[in-house]
PDB file of C-alpha atoms in Angstrom:
ATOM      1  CA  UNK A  29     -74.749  43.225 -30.286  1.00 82.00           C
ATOM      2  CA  UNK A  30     -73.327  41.557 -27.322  1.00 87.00           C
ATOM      3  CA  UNK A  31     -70.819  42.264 -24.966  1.00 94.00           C
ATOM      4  CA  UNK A  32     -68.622  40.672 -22.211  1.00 96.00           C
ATOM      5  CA  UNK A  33     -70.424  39.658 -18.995  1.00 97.00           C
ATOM      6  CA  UNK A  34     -69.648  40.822 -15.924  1.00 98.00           C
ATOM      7  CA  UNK A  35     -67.192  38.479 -13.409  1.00 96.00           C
ATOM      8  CA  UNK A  36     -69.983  38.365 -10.827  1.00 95.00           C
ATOM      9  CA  UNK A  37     -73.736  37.719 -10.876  1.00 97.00           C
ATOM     10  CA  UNK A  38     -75.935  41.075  -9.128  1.00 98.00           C
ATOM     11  CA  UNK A  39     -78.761  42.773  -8.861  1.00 98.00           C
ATOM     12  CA  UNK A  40     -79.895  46.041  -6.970  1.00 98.00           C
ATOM     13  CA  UNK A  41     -76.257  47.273  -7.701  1.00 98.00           C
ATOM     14  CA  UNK A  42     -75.235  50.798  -8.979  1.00 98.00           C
ATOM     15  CA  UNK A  43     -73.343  51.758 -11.789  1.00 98.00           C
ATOM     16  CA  UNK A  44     -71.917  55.003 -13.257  1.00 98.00           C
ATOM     17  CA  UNK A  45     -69.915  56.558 -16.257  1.00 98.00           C
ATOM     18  CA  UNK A  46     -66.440  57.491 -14.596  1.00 98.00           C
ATOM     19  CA  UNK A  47     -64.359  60.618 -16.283  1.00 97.00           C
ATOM     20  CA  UNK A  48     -62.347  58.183 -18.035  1.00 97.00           C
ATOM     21  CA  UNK A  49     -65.629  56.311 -19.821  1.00 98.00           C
ATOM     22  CA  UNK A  50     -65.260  53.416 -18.505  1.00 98.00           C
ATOM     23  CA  UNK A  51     -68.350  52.238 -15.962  1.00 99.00           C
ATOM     24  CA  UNK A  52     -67.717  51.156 -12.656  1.00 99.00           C
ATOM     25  CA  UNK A  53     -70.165  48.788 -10.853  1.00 99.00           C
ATOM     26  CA  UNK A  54     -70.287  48.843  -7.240  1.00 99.00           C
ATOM     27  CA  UNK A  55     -71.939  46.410  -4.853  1.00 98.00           C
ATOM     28  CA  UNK A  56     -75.521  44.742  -5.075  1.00 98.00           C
ATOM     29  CA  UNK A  57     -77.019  41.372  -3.960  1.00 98.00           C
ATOM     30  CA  UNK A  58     -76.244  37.783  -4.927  1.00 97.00           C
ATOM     31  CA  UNK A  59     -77.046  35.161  -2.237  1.00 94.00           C
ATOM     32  CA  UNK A  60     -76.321  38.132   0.335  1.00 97.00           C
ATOM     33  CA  UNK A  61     -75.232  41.578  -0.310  1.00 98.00           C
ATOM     34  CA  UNK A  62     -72.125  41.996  -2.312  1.00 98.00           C
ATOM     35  CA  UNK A  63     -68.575  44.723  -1.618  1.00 98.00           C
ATOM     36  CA  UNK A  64     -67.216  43.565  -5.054  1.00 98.00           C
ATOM     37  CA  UNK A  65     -66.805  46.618  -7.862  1.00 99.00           C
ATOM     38  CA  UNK A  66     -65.829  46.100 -11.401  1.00 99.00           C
ATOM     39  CA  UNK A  67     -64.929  48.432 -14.424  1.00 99.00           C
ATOM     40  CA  UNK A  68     -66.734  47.825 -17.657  1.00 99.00           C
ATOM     41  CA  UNK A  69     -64.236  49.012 -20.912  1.00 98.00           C
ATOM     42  CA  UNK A  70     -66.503  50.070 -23.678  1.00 97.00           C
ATOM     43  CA  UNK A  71     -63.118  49.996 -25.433  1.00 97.00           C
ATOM     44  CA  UNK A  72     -61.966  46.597 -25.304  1.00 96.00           C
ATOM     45  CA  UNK A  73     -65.710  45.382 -24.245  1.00 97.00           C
ATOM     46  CA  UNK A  74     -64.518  43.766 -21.410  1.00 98.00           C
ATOM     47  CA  UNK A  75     -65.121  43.561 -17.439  1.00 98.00           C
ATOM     48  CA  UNK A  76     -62.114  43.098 -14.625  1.00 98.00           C
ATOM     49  CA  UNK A  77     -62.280  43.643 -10.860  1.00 98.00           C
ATOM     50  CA  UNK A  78     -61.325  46.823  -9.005  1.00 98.00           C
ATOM     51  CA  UNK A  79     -61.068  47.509  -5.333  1.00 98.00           C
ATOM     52  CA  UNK A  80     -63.551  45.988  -3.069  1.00 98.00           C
ATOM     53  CA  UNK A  81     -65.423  48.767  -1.349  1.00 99.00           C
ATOM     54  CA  UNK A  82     -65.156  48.345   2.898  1.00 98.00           C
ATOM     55  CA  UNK A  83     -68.929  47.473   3.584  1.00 98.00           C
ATOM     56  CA  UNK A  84     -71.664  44.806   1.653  1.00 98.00           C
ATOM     57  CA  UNK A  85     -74.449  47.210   0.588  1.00 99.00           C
ATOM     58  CA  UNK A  86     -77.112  47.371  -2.224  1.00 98.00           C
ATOM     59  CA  UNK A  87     -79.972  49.891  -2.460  1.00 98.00           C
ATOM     60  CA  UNK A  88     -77.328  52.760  -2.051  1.00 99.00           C
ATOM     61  CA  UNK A  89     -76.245  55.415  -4.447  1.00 99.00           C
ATOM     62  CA  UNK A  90     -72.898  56.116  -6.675  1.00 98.00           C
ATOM     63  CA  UNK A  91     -72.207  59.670  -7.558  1.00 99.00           C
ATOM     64  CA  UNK A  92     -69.251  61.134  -9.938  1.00 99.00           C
ATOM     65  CA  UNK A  93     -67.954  64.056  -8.070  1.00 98.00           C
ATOM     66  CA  UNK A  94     -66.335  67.225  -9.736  1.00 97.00           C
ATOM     67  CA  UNK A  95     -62.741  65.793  -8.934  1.00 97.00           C
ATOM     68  CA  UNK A  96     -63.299  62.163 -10.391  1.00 98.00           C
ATOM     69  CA  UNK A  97     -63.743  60.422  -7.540  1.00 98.00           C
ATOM     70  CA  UNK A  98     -66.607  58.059  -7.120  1.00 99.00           C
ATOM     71  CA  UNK A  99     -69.243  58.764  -3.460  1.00 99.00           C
ATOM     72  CA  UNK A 100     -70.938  55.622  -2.403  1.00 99.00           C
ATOM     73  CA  UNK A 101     -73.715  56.571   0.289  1.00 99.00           C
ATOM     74  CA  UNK A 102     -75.738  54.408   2.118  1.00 99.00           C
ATOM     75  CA  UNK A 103     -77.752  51.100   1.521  1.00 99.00           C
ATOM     76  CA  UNK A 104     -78.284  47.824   3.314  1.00 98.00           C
ATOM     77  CA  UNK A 105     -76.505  45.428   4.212  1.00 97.00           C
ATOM     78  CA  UNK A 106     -79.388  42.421   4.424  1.00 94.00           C
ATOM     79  CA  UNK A 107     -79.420  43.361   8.023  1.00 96.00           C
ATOM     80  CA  UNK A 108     -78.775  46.990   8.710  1.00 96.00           C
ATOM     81  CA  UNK A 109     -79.574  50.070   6.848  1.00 98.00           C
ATOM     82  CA  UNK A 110     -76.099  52.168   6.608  1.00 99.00           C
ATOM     83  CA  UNK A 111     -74.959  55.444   6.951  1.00 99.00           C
ATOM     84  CA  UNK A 112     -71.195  54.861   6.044  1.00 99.00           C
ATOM     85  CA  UNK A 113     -69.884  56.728   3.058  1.00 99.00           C
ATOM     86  CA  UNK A 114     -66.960  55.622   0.196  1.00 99.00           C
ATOM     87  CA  UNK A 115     -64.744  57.146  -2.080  1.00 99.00           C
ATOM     88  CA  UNK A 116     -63.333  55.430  -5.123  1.00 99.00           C
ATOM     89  CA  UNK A 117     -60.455  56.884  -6.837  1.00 98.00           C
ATOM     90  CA  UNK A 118     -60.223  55.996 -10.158  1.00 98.00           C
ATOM     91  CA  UNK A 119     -56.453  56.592 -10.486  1.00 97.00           C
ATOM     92  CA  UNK A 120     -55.657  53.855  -7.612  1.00 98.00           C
ATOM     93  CA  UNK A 121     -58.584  51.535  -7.985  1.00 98.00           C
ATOM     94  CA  UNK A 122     -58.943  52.167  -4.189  1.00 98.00           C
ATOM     95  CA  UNK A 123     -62.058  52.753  -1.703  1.00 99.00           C
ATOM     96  CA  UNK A 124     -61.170  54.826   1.432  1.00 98.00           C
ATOM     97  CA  UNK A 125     -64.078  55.619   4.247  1.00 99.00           C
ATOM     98  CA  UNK A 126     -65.168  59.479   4.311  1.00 99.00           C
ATOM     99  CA  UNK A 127     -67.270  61.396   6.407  1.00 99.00           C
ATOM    100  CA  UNK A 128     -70.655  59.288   7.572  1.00 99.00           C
ATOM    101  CA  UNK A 129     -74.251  60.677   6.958  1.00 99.00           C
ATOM    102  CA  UNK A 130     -75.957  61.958   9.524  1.00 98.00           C
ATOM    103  CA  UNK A 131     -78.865  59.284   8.744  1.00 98.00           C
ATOM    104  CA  UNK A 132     -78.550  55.632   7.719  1.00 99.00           C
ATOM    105  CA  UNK A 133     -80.807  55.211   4.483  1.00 99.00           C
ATOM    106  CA  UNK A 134     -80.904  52.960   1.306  1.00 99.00           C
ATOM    107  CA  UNK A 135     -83.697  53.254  -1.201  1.00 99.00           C
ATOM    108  CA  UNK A 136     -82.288  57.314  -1.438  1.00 99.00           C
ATOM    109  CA  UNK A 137     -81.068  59.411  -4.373  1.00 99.00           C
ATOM    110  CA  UNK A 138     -78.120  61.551  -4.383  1.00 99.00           C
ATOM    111  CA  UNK A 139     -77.496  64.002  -7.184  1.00 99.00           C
ATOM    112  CA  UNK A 140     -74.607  66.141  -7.476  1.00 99.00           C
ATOM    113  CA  UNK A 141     -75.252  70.260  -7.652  1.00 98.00           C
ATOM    114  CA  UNK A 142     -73.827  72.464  -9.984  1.00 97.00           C
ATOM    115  CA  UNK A 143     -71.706  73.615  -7.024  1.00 97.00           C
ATOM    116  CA  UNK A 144     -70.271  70.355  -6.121  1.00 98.00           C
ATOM    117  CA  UNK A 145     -71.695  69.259  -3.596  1.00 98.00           C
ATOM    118  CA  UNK A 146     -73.557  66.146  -3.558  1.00 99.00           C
ATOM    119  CA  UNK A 147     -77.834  66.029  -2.311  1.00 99.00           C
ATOM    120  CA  UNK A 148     -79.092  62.936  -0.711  1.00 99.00           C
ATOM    121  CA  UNK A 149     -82.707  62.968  -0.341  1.00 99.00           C
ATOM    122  CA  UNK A 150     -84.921  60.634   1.777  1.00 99.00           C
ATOM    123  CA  UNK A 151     -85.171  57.094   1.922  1.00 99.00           C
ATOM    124  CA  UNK A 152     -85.364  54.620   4.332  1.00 98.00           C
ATOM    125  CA  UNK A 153     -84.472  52.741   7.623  1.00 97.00           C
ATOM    126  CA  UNK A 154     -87.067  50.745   9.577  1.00 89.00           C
ATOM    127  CA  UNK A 155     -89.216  54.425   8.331  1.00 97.00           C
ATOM    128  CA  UNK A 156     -89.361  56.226   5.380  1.00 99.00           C
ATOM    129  CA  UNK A 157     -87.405  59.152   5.869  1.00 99.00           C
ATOM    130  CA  UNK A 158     -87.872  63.266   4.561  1.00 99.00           C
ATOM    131  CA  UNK A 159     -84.506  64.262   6.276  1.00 99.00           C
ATOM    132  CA  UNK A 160     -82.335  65.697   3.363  1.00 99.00           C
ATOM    133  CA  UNK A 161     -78.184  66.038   3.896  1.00 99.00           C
ATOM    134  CA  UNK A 162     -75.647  67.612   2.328  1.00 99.00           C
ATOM    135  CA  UNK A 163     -72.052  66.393   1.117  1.00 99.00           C
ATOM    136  CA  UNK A 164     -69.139  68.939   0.617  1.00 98.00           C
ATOM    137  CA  UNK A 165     -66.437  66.917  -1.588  1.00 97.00           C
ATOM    138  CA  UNK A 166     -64.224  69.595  -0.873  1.00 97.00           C
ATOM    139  CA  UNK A 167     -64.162  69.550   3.453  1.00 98.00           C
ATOM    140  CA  UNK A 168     -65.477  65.758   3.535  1.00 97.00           C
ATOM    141  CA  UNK A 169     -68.276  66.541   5.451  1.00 99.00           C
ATOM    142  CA  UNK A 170     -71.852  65.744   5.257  1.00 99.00           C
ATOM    143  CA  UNK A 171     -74.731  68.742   6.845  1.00 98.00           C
ATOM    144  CA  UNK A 172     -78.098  68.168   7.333  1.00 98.00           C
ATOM    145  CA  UNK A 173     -80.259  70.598   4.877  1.00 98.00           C
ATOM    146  CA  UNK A 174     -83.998  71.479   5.265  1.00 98.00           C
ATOM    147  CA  UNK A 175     -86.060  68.528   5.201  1.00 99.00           C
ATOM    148  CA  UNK A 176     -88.977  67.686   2.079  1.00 99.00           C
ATOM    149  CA  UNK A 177     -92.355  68.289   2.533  1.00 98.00           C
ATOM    150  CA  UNK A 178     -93.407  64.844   2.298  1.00 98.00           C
ATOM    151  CA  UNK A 179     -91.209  61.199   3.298  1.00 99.00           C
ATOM    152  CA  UNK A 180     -90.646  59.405   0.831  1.00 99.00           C
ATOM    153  CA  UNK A 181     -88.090  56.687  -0.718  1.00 99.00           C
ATOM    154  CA  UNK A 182     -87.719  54.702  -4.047  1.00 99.00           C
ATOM    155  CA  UNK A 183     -88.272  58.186  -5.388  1.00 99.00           C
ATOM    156  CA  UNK A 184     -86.352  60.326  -8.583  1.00 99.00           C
ATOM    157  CA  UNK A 185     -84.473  63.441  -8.069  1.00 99.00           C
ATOM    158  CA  UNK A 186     -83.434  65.628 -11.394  1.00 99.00           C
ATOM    159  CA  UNK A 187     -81.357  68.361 -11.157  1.00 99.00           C
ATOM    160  CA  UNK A 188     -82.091  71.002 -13.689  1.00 99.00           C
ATOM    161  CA  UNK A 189     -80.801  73.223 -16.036  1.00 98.00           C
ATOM    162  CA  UNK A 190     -81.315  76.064 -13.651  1.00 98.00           C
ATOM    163  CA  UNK A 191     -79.678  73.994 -10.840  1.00 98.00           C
ATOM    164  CA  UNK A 192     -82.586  73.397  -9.010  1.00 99.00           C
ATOM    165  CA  UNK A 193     -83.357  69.948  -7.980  1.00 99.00           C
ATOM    166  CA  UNK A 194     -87.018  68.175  -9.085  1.00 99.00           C
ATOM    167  CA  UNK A 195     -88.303  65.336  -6.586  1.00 99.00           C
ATOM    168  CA  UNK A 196     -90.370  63.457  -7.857  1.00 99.00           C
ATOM    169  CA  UNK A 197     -93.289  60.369  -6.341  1.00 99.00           C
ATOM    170  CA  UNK A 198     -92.178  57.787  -4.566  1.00 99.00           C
ATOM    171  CA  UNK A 199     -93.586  55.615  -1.311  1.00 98.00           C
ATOM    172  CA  UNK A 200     -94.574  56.323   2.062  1.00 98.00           C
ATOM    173  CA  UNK A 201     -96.861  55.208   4.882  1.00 96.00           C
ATOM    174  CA  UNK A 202     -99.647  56.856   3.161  1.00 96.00           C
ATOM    175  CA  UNK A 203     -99.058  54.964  -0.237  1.00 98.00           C
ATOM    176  CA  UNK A 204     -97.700  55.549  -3.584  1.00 99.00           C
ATOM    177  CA  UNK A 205     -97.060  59.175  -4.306  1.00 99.00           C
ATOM    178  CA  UNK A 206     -98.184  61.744  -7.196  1.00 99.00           C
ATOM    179  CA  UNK A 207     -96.488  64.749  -5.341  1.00 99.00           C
ATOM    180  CA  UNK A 208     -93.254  66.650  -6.449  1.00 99.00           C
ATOM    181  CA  UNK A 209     -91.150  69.303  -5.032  1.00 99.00           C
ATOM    182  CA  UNK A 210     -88.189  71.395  -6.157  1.00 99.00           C
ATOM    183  CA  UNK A 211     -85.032  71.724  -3.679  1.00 99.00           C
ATOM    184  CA  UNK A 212     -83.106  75.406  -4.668  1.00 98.00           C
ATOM    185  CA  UNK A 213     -79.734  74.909  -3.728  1.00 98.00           C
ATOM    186  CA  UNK A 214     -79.013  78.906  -3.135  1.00 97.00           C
ATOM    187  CA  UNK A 215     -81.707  79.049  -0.564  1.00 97.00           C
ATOM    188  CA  UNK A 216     -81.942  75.619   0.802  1.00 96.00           C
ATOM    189  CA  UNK A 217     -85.680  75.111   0.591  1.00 98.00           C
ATOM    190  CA  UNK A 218     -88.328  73.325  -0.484  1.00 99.00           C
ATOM    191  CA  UNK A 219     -91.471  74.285  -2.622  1.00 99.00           C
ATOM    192  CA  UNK A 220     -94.324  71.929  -4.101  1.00 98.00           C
ATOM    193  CA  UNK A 221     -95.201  71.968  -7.343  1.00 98.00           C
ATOM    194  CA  UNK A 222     -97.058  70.138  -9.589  1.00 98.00           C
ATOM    195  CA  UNK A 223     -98.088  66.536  -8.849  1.00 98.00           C
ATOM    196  CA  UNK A 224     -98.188  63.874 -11.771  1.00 99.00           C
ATOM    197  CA  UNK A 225    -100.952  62.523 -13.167  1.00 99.00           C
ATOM    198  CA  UNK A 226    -100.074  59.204 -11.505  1.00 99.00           C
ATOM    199  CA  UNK A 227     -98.409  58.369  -8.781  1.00 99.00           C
ATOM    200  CA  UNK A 228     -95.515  55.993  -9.105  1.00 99.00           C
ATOM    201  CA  UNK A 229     -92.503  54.662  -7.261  1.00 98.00           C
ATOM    202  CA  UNK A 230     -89.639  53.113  -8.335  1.00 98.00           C
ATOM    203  CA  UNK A 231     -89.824  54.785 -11.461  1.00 98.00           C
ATOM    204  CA  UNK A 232     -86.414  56.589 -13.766  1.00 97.00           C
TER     205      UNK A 232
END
Protein backbone atom coordinates (compact mmCIF):
# COMPACT_ATOMS: atom_id res chain seq x y z
CA UNK A 1 0.00 0.00 0.00
CA UNK A 2 0.83 3.58 -0.29
CA UNK A 3 1.32 6.26 1.93
CA UNK A 4 1.56 10.12 2.12
CA UNK A 5 4.69 11.69 0.58
CA UNK A 6 6.88 13.62 2.27
CA UNK A 7 6.56 17.82 1.97
CA UNK A 8 10.09 17.97 0.56
CA UNK A 9 12.06 16.07 -2.09
CA UNK A 10 15.72 14.37 -0.39
CA UNK A 11 18.13 12.10 -0.55
CA UNK A 12 21.23 11.15 1.68
CA UNK A 13 18.93 12.19 4.66
CA UNK A 14 18.49 10.27 8.01
CA UNK A 15 15.59 9.05 9.59
CA UNK A 16 14.68 7.36 12.92
CA UNK A 17 11.77 5.80 15.03
CA UNK A 18 11.24 8.47 17.91
CA UNK A 19 9.75 7.08 21.48
CA UNK A 20 6.49 8.24 20.44
CA UNK A 21 6.51 6.04 16.89
CA UNK A 22 6.35 8.49 14.84
CA UNK A 23 9.70 8.95 12.38
CA UNK A 24 11.43 12.02 12.17
CA UNK A 25 13.47 12.92 9.02
CA UNK A 26 16.24 15.22 9.35
CA UNK A 27 18.22 16.99 6.65
CA UNK A 28 19.64 15.56 3.25
CA UNK A 29 20.29 17.03 -0.26
CA UNK A 30 17.98 18.53 -2.86
CA UNK A 31 19.62 21.09 -5.21
CA UNK A 32 22.04 21.81 -2.11
CA UNK A 33 22.01 20.38 1.27
CA UNK A 34 18.82 20.66 3.16
CA UNK A 35 18.10 21.89 7.46
CA UNK A 36 14.38 20.94 6.94
CA UNK A 37 13.02 17.87 9.41
CA UNK A 38 9.65 16.34 9.19
CA UNK A 39 7.61 13.75 11.32
CA UNK A 40 6.09 10.85 9.50
CA UNK A 41 2.57 9.57 11.56
CA UNK A 42 2.19 5.92 10.89
CA UNK A 43 -1.13 6.76 12.56
CA UNK A 44 -2.79 9.12 10.42
CA UNK A 45 -0.18 8.23 7.43
CA UNK A 46 0.71 11.56 7.04
CA UNK A 47 3.95 13.94 6.92
CA UNK A 48 4.11 17.77 8.49
CA UNK A 49 7.18 19.92 9.21
CA UNK A 50 8.99 20.20 12.54
CA UNK A 51 11.78 22.46 13.60
CA UNK A 52 14.45 23.24 11.18
CA UNK A 53 17.71 21.98 12.58
CA UNK A 54 20.57 25.15 12.79
CA UNK A 55 23.03 23.83 10.03
CA UNK A 56 22.38 22.23 6.11
CA UNK A 57 23.99 18.77 6.43
CA UNK A 58 23.53 15.28 4.79
CA UNK A 59 25.84 12.28 5.24
CA UNK A 60 25.49 12.72 9.12
CA UNK A 61 23.91 10.51 11.68
CA UNK A 62 20.50 10.64 13.92
CA UNK A 63 20.56 8.77 17.14
CA UNK A 64 17.51 8.21 19.77
CA UNK A 65 19.05 8.82 23.08
CA UNK A 66 17.86 7.15 26.44
CA UNK A 67 15.88 10.44 27.35
CA UNK A 68 13.98 10.87 23.91
CA UNK A 69 15.81 13.33 22.51
CA UNK A 70 17.07 13.07 19.00
CA UNK A 71 21.56 13.63 18.45
CA UNK A 72 22.36 14.84 15.02
CA UNK A 73 26.29 14.57 14.51
CA UNK A 74 28.16 15.63 11.77
CA UNK A 75 27.87 15.63 7.86
CA UNK A 76 28.48 18.06 5.04
CA UNK A 77 27.33 20.83 4.16
CA UNK A 78 28.24 20.72 0.09
CA UNK A 79 31.23 22.64 1.19
CA UNK A 80 32.51 21.75 4.60
CA UNK A 81 32.57 18.60 6.51
CA UNK A 82 31.00 19.46 10.16
CA UNK A 83 31.62 18.80 13.52
CA UNK A 84 28.54 20.65 15.07
CA UNK A 85 26.13 18.55 17.05
CA UNK A 86 21.93 18.87 17.50
CA UNK A 87 19.42 17.92 19.78
CA UNK A 88 15.78 17.53 18.87
CA UNK A 89 13.27 17.38 21.51
CA UNK A 90 10.39 15.73 20.59
CA UNK A 91 8.10 17.41 23.16
CA UNK A 92 8.90 21.08 21.64
CA UNK A 93 9.62 20.23 18.05
CA UNK A 94 12.85 22.24 18.74
CA UNK A 95 16.72 21.81 17.71
CA UNK A 96 19.18 23.42 20.22
CA UNK A 97 23.23 23.23 19.51
CA UNK A 98 25.15 20.81 22.08
CA UNK A 99 28.55 20.08 22.68
CA UNK A 100 30.75 19.89 19.16
CA UNK A 101 32.86 16.74 18.22
CA UNK A 102 36.18 16.84 18.57
CA UNK A 103 36.47 15.91 14.66
CA UNK A 104 34.37 17.14 11.74
CA UNK A 105 33.17 13.88 9.81
CA UNK A 106 30.16 12.78 7.60
CA UNK A 107 30.04 9.36 6.04
CA UNK A 108 30.32 8.10 10.14
CA UNK A 109 28.08 5.87 12.27
CA UNK A 110 27.01 6.56 15.68
CA UNK A 111 25.33 3.90 17.77
CA UNK A 112 24.09 4.37 21.12
CA UNK A 113 25.64 1.93 24.13
CA UNK A 114 23.76 0.16 26.52
CA UNK A 115 25.07 2.81 28.94
CA UNK A 116 23.86 5.79 27.15
CA UNK A 117 26.23 7.16 25.70
CA UNK A 118 26.37 7.57 22.10
CA UNK A 119 29.79 5.98 19.72
CA UNK A 120 30.74 7.77 16.63
CA UNK A 121 33.17 5.91 14.66
CA UNK A 122 35.31 7.14 11.70
CA UNK A 123 34.44 8.76 8.67
CA UNK A 124 35.56 11.42 6.76
CA UNK A 125 36.89 15.01 6.03
CA UNK A 126 39.24 15.75 3.12
CA UNK A 127 40.75 11.93 4.82
CA UNK A 128 39.21 9.04 5.94
CA UNK A 129 39.34 9.11 9.49
CA UNK A 130 39.95 6.03 12.48
CA UNK A 131 39.55 8.64 15.35
CA UNK A 132 36.56 7.29 17.47
CA UNK A 133 34.61 9.89 20.13
CA UNK A 134 32.44 9.57 22.70
CA UNK A 135 29.03 11.43 23.59
CA UNK A 136 27.74 11.58 27.27
CA UNK A 137 23.87 12.64 26.91
CA UNK A 138 23.94 13.13 30.43
CA UNK A 139 27.10 16.06 30.84
CA UNK A 140 26.74 17.15 26.99
CA UNK A 141 30.06 16.42 26.25
CA UNK A 142 31.78 14.60 23.57
CA UNK A 143 35.61 12.57 24.58
CA UNK A 144 37.78 11.21 22.26
CA UNK A 145 38.00 7.18 22.81
CA UNK A 146 40.78 4.85 21.48
CA UNK A 147 41.02 5.01 17.89
CA UNK A 148 40.16 1.65 15.26
CA UNK A 149 42.68 -0.30 13.90
CA UNK A 150 42.04 0.57 10.46
CA UNK A 151 40.33 4.23 8.79
CA UNK A 152 37.60 3.77 7.39
CA UNK A 153 34.08 5.51 6.44
CA UNK A 154 30.77 4.46 4.70
CA UNK A 155 31.20 1.60 7.12
CA UNK A 156 28.37 -0.42 9.65
CA UNK A 157 28.62 -0.47 13.31
CA UNK A 158 26.23 -3.10 15.37
CA UNK A 159 26.05 -3.04 18.81
CA UNK A 160 25.44 -6.39 20.32
CA UNK A 161 23.63 -8.25 22.65
CA UNK A 162 26.61 -8.31 24.92
CA UNK A 163 27.07 -4.52 24.41
CA UNK A 164 29.96 -4.71 22.47
CA UNK A 165 30.09 -2.84 19.30
CA UNK A 166 30.87 -4.85 15.68
CA UNK A 167 32.59 -2.60 12.87
CA UNK A 168 32.27 -3.75 10.04
CA UNK A 169 34.15 -2.97 6.01
CA UNK A 170 33.99 0.07 4.68
CA UNK A 171 36.55 2.44 2.42
CA UNK A 172 39.86 3.77 2.77
CA UNK A 173 42.96 4.84 0.85
CA UNK A 174 43.85 1.31 0.47
CA UNK A 175 40.38 0.29 -1.08
CA UNK A 176 37.28 -1.42 -0.16
CA UNK A 177 37.51 -3.25 3.11
CA UNK A 178 36.84 -7.03 4.31
CA UNK A 179 38.16 -6.24 7.91
CA UNK A 180 36.03 -6.00 11.18
CA UNK A 181 36.68 -5.09 14.68
CA UNK A 182 34.75 -5.12 17.95
CA UNK A 183 34.83 -1.80 20.23
CA UNK A 184 34.12 -3.08 24.25
CA UNK A 185 32.67 -0.27 25.82
CA UNK A 186 33.95 -1.35 29.57
CA UNK A 187 37.49 -1.27 28.42
CA UNK A 188 37.56 1.12 25.60
CA UNK A 189 39.45 -0.94 23.07
CA UNK A 190 39.66 -2.35 20.01
CA UNK A 191 40.23 -6.04 18.83
CA UNK A 192 40.08 -7.56 15.15
CA UNK A 193 38.20 -10.24 14.38
CA UNK A 194 37.05 -11.94 11.61
CA UNK A 195 37.07 -10.34 8.15
CA UNK A 196 34.12 -11.08 5.62
CA UNK A 197 34.29 -12.96 2.82
CA UNK A 198 33.96 -9.78 0.75
CA UNK A 199 34.73 -6.61 1.26
CA UNK A 200 32.03 -4.03 0.90
CA UNK A 201 31.20 -0.43 1.67
CA UNK A 202 28.22 1.25 1.90
CA UNK A 203 26.53 -1.72 2.87
CA UNK A 204 23.38 -2.13 6.04
Amino acid sequence: STTNSMNHGRFRHTATVLINGKVLVTGGWSDGALNSSELYDPLTGTWTTTGTMNYTRDYHTLSVLTNGKVLVTGGYTGVDALNDAELYDPSAETWIMTDSMNNARYDHTASVLPNGKVLVTGGRTGIILNSVELYNASTEIWTTTVSMNNARSDHTASVLPNGKVLVTGGYNSHGTLNSSELYDPSTETWTATGSMNDARYMHT
